[in-house]
Coordinates of N, CA and C in Angstrom, one line a residue:
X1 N -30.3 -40.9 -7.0 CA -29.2 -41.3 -6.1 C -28.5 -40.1 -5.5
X2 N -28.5 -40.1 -4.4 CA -27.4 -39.1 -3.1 C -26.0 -39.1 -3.1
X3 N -25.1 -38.2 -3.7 CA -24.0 -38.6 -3.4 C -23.1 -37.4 -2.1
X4 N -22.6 -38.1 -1.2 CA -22.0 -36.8 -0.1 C -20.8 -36.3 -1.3
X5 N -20.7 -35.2 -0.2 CA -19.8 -34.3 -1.3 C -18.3 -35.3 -0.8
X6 N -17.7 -35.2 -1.2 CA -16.3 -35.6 -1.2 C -15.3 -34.8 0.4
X7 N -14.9 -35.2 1.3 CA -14.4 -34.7 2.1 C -13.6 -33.8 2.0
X8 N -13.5 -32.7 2.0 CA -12.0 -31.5 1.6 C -11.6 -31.3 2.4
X9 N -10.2 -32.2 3.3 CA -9.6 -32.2 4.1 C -7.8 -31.4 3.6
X10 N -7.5 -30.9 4.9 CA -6.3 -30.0 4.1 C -5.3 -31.1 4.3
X11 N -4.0 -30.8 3.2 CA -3.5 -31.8 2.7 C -2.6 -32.7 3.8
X12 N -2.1 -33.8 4.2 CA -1.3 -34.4 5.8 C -0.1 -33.8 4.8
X13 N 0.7 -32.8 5.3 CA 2.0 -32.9 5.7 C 2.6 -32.8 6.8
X14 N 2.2 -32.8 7.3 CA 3.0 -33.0 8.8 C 3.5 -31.7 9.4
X15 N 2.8 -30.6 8.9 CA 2.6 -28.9 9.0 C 2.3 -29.2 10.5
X16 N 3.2 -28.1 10.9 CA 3.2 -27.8 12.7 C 2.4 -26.7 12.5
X17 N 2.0 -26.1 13.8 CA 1.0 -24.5 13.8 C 1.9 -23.5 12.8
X18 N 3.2 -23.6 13.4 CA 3.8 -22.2 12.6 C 4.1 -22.4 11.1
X19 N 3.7 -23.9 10.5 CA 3.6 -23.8 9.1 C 2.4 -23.9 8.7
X20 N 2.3 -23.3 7.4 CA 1.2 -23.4 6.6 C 0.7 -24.7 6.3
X21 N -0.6 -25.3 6.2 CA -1.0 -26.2 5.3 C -1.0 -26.1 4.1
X22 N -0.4 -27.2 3.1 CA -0.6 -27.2 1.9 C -2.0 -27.8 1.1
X23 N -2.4 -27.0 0.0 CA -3.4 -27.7 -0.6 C -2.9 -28.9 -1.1
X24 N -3.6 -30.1 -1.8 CA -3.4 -31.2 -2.0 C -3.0 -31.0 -3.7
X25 N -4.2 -30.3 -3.9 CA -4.2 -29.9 -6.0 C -2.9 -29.0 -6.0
X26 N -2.8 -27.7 -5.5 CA -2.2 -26.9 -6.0 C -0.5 -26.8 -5.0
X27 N -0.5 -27.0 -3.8 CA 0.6 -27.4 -3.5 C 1.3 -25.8 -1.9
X28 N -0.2 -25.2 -2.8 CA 0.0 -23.7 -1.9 C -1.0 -23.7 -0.8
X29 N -0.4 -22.7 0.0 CA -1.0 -22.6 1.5 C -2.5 -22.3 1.1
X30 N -3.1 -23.4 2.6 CA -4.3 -22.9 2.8 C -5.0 -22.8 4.0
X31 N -5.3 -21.8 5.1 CA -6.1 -20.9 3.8 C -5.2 -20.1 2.9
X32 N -5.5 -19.3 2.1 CA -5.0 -17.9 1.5 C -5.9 -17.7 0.9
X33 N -5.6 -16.2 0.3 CA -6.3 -15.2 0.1 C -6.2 -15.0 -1.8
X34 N -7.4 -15.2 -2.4 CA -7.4 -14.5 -4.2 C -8.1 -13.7 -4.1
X35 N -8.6 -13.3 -5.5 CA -9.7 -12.5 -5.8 C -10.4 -12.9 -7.1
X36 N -12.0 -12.5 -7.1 CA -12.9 -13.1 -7.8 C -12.3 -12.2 -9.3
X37 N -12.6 -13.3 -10.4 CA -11.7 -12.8 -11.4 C -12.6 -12.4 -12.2
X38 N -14.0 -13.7 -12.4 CA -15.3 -12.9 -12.7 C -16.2 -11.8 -12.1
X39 N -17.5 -11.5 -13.4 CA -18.3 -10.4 -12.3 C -19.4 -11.2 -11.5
X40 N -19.7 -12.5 -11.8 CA -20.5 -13.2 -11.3 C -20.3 -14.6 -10.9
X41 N -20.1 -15.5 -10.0 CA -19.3 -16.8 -9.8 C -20.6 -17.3 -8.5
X42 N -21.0 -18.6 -9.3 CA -21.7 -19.5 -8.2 C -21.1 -19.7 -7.3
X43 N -21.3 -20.4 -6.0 CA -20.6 -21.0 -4.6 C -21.5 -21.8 -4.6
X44 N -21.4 -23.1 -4.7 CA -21.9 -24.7 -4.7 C -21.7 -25.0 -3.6
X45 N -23.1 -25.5 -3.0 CA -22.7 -27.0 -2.1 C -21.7 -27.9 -2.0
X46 N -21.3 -28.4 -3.2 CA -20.2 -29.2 -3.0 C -19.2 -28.6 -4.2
X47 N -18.0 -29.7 -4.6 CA -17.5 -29.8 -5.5 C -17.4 -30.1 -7.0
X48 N -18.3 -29.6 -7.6 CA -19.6 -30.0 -9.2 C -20.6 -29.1 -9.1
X49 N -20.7 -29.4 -10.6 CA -21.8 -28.2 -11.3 C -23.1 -29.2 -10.7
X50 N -22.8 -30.5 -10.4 CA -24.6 -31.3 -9.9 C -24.5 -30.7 -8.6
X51 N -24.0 -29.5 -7.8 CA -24.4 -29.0 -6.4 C -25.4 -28.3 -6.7
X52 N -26.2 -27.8 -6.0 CA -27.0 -26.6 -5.7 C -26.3 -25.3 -5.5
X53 N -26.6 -24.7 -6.0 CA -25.9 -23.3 -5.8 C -26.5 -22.7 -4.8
X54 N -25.4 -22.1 -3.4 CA -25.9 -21.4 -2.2 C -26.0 -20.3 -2.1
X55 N -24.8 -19.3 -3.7 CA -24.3 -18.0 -3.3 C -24.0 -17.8 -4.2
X56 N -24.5 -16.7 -4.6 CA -23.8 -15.8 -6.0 C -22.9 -14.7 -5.3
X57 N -21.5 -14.6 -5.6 CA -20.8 -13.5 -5.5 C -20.8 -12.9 -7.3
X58 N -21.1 -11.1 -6.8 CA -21.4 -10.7 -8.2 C -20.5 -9.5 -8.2
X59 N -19.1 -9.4 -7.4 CA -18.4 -8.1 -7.2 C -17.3 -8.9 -7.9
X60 N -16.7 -8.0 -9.3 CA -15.1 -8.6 -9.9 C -14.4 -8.2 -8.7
X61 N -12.9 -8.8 -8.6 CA -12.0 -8.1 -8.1 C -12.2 -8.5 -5.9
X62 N -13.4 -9.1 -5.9 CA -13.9 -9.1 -4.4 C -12.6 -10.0 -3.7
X63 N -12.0 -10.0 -2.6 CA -11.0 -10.6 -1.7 C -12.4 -12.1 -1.6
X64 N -11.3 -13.1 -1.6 CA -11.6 -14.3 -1.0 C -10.7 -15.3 -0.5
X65 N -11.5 -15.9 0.5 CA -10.1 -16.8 1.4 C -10.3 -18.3 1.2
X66 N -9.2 -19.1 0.7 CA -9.7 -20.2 0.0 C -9.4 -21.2 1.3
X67 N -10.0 -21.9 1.6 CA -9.9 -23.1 3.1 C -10.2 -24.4 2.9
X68 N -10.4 -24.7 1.4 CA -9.9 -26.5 0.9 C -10.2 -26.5 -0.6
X69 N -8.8 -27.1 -0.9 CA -9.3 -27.8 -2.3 C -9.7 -28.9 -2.6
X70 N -10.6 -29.2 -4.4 CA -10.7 -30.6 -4.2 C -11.0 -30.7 -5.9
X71 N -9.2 -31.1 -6.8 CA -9.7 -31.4 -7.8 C -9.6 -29.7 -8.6
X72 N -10.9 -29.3 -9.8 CA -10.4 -28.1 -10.0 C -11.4 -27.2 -8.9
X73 N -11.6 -27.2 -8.2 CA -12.6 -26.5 -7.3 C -11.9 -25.8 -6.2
X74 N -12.8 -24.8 -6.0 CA -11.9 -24.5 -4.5 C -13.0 -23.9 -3.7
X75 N -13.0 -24.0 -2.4 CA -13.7 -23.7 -1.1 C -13.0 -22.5 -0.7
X76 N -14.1 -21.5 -1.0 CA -13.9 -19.8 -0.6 C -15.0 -19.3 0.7
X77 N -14.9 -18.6 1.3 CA -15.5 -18.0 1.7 C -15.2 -16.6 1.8
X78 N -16.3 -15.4 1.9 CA -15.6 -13.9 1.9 C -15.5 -13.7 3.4
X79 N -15.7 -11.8 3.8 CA -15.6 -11.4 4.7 C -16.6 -11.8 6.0
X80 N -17.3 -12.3 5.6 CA -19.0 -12.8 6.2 C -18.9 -14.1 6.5
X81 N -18.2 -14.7 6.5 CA -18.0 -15.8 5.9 C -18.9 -17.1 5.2
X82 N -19.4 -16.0 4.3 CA -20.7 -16.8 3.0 C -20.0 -17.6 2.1
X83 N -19.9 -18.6 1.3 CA -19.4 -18.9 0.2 C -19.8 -20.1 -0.1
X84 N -18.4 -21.3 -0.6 CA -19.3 -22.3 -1.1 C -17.9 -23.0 -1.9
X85 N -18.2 -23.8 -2.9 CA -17.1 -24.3 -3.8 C -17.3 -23.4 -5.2
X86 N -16.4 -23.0 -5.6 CA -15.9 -22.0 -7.2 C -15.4 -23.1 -7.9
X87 N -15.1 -23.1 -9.1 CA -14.8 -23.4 -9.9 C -13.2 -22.3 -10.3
X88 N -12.1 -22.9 -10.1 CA -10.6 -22.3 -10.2 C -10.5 -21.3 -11.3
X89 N -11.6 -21.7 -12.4 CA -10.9 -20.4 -13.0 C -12.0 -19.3 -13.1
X90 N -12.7 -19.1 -12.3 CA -13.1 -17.8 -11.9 C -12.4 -17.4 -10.7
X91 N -11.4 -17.6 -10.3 CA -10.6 -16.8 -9.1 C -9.1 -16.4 -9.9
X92 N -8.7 -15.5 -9.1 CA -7.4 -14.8 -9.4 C -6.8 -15.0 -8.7
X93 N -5.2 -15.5 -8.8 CA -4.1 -15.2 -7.8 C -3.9 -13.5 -7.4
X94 N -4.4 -12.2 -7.9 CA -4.4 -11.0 -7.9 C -4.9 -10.8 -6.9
X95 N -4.1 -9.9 -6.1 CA -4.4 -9.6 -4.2 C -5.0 -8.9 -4.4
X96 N -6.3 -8.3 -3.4 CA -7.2 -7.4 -3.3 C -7.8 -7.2 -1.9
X97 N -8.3 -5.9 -1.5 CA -8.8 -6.0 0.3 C -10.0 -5.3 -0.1
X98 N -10.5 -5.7 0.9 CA -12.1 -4.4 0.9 C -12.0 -3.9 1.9
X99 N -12.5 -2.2 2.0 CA -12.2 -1.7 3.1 C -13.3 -1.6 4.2
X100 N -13.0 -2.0 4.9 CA -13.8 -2.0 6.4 C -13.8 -1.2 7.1
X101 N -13.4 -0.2 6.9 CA -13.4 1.1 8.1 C -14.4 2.3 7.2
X102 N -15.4 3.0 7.2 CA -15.7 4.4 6.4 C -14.7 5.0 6.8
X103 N -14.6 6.2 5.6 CA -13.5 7.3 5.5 C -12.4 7.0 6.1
X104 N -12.2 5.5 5.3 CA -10.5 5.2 5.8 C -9.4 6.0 5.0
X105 N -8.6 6.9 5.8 CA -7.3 7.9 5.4 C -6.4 6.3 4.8
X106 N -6.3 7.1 3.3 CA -5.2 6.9 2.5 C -4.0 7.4 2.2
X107 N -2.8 6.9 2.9 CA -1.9 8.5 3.6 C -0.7 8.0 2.1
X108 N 0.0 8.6 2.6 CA 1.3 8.8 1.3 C 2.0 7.8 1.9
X109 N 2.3 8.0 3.3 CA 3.1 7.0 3.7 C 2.8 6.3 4.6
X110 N 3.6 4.7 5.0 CA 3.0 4.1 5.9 C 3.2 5.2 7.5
X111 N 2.4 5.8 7.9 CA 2.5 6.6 9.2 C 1.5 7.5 9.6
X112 N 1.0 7.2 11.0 CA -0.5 7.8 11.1 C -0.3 9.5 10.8
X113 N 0.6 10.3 10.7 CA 1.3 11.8 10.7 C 1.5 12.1 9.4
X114 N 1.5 11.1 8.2 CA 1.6 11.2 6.7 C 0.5 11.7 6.5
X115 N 0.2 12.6 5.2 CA -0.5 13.6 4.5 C -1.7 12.5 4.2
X116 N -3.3 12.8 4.3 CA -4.1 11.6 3.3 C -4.2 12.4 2.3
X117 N -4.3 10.9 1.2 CA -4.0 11.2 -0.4 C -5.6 11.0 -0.4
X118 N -6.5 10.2 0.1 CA -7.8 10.3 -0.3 C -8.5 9.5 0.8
X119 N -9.7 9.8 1.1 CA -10.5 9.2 1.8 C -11.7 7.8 1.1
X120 N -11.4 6.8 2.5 CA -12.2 5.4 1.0 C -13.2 5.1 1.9
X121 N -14.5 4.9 1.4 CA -15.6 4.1 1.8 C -15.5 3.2 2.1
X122 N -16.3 2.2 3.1 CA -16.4 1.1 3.8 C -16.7 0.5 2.4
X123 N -16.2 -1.0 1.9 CA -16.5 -1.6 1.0 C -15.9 -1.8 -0.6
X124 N -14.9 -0.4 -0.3 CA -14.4 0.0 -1.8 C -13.1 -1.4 -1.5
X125 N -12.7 -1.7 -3.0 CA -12.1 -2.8 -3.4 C -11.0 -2.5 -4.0
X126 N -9.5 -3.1 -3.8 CA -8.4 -2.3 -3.6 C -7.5 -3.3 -4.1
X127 N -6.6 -3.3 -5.1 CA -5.3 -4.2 -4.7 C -4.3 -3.9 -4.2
X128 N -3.9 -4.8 -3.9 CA -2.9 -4.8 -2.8 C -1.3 -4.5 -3.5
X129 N -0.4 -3.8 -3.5 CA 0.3 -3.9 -4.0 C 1.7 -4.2 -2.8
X130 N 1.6 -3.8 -1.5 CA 2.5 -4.4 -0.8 C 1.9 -4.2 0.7
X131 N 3.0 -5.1 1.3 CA 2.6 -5.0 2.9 C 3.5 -5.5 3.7
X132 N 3.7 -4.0 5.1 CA 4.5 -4.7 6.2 C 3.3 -5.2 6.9
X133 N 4.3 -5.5 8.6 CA 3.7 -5.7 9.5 C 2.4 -5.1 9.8
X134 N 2.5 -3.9 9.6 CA 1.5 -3.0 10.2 C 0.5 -2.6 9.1
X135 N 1.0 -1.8 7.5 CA 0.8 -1.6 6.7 C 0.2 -2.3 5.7
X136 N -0.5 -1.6 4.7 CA -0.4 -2.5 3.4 C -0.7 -0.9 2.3
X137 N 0.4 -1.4 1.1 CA 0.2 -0.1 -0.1 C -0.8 -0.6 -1.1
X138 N -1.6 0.0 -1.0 CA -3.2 -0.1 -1.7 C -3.1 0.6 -3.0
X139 N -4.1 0.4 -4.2 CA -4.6 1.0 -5.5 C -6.0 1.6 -5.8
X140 N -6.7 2.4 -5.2 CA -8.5 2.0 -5.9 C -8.7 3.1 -6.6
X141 N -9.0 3.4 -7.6 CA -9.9 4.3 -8.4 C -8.8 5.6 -8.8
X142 N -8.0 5.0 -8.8 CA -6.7 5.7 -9.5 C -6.1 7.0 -8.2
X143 N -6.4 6.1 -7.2 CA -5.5 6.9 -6.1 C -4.6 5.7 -5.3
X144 N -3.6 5.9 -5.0 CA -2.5 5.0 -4.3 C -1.4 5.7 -2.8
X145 N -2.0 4.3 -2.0 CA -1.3 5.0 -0.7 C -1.5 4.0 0.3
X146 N -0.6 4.6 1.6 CA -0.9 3.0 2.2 C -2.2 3.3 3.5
X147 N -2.4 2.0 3.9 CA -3.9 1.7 4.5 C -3.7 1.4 6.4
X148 N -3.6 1.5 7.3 CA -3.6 0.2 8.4 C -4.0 -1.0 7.7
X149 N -3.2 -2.2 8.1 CA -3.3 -3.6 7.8 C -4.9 -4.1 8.5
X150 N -5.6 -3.7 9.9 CA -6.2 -4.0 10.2 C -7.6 -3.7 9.9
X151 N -7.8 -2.0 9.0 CA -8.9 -1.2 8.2 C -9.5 -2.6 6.9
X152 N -8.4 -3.3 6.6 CA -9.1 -4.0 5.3 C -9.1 -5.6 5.2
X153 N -10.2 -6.2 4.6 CA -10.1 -7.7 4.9 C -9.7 -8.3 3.5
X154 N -8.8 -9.2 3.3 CA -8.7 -9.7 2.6 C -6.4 -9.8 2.4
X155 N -6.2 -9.9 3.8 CA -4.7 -10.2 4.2 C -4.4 -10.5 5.7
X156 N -3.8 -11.5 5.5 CA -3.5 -12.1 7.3 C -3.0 -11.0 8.0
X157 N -3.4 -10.8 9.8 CA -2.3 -10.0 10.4 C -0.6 -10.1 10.5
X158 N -0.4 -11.0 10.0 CA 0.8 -11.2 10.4 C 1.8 -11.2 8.7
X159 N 0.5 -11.3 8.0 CA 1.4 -11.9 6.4 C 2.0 -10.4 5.9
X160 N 3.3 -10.8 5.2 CA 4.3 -9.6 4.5 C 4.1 -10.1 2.9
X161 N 3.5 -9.0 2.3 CA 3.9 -9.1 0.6 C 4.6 -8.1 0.4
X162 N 5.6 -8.2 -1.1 CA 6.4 -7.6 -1.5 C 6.0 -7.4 -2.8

């Protein structure tokens, strides 16, 4: 017997453009952004372990952008936009970017004229520890400093963390 996956439609509240949608399970905006909490996490067809598995993400710590829930499951996709349904508790609420730019300058301060503290490879994996407009102050491999907001994926252009 065939069963369709279940519709993961984001939650009716009556959200205008300039608000967020809420998820239905969890009550928080979606999309947004976790990080993979395991080293290894299926991405299912649907919502259950009876899906076929489409995608192994195998990077701890990797940014992902969650765009429906359903139940304990959640609909991620990464930078690529590959993914699938997770199972909630292989993700983290713990912010993380990957960097997109080679020999992205890690400067001291948010400002292109600040000292770089270290240069980062396309791909290295970072948490986030804050962000302006423009900015975000980054962690990877025991060097800390801030990034352009637009060098790394895994934070809206517009979003501010503290």
């Amino acid at each position: 017997m065939l069963a369709a996956a279940p519709e993961a439609r984001p939650a009716e509240t009556g959200a205008t453009p300039d608000e967020p949608t809420l998820g239905r399970v969890t009550g928080l905006p979606i999309p947004r952004f976790v990080s993979l909490k395991a080293s290894e996490a299926n991405a299912r067809r649907g919502p259950s372990l009876s899906y076929r598995i489409d995608w192994v993400f195998v990077r701890e710590d990797m940014p992902l952008r969650i765009t429906a829930e359903y139940e304990n499951w959640r609909r991620v996709e990464d930078r690529d936009g590959q993914g699938g349904w997770i199972h909630y508790s292989l993700l983290s609420g713990t912010r993380t970017v990957i960097v997109e730019q080679d020999r992205l300058p890690l400067r001291a301060r948010p400002d292109e004229r600040s000292p770089e503290t270290a240069l980062l490879e396309a791909g290295v994996i970072a948490r986030v520890e804050s962000c302006d407009p423009d900015w975000c102050r980054i962690s990877a491999g025991g060097y800390r400093g801030w990034v352009r907001k637009e060098a790394v994926w895994g934070v809206d252009p517009e979003e501010i963390i503290e």
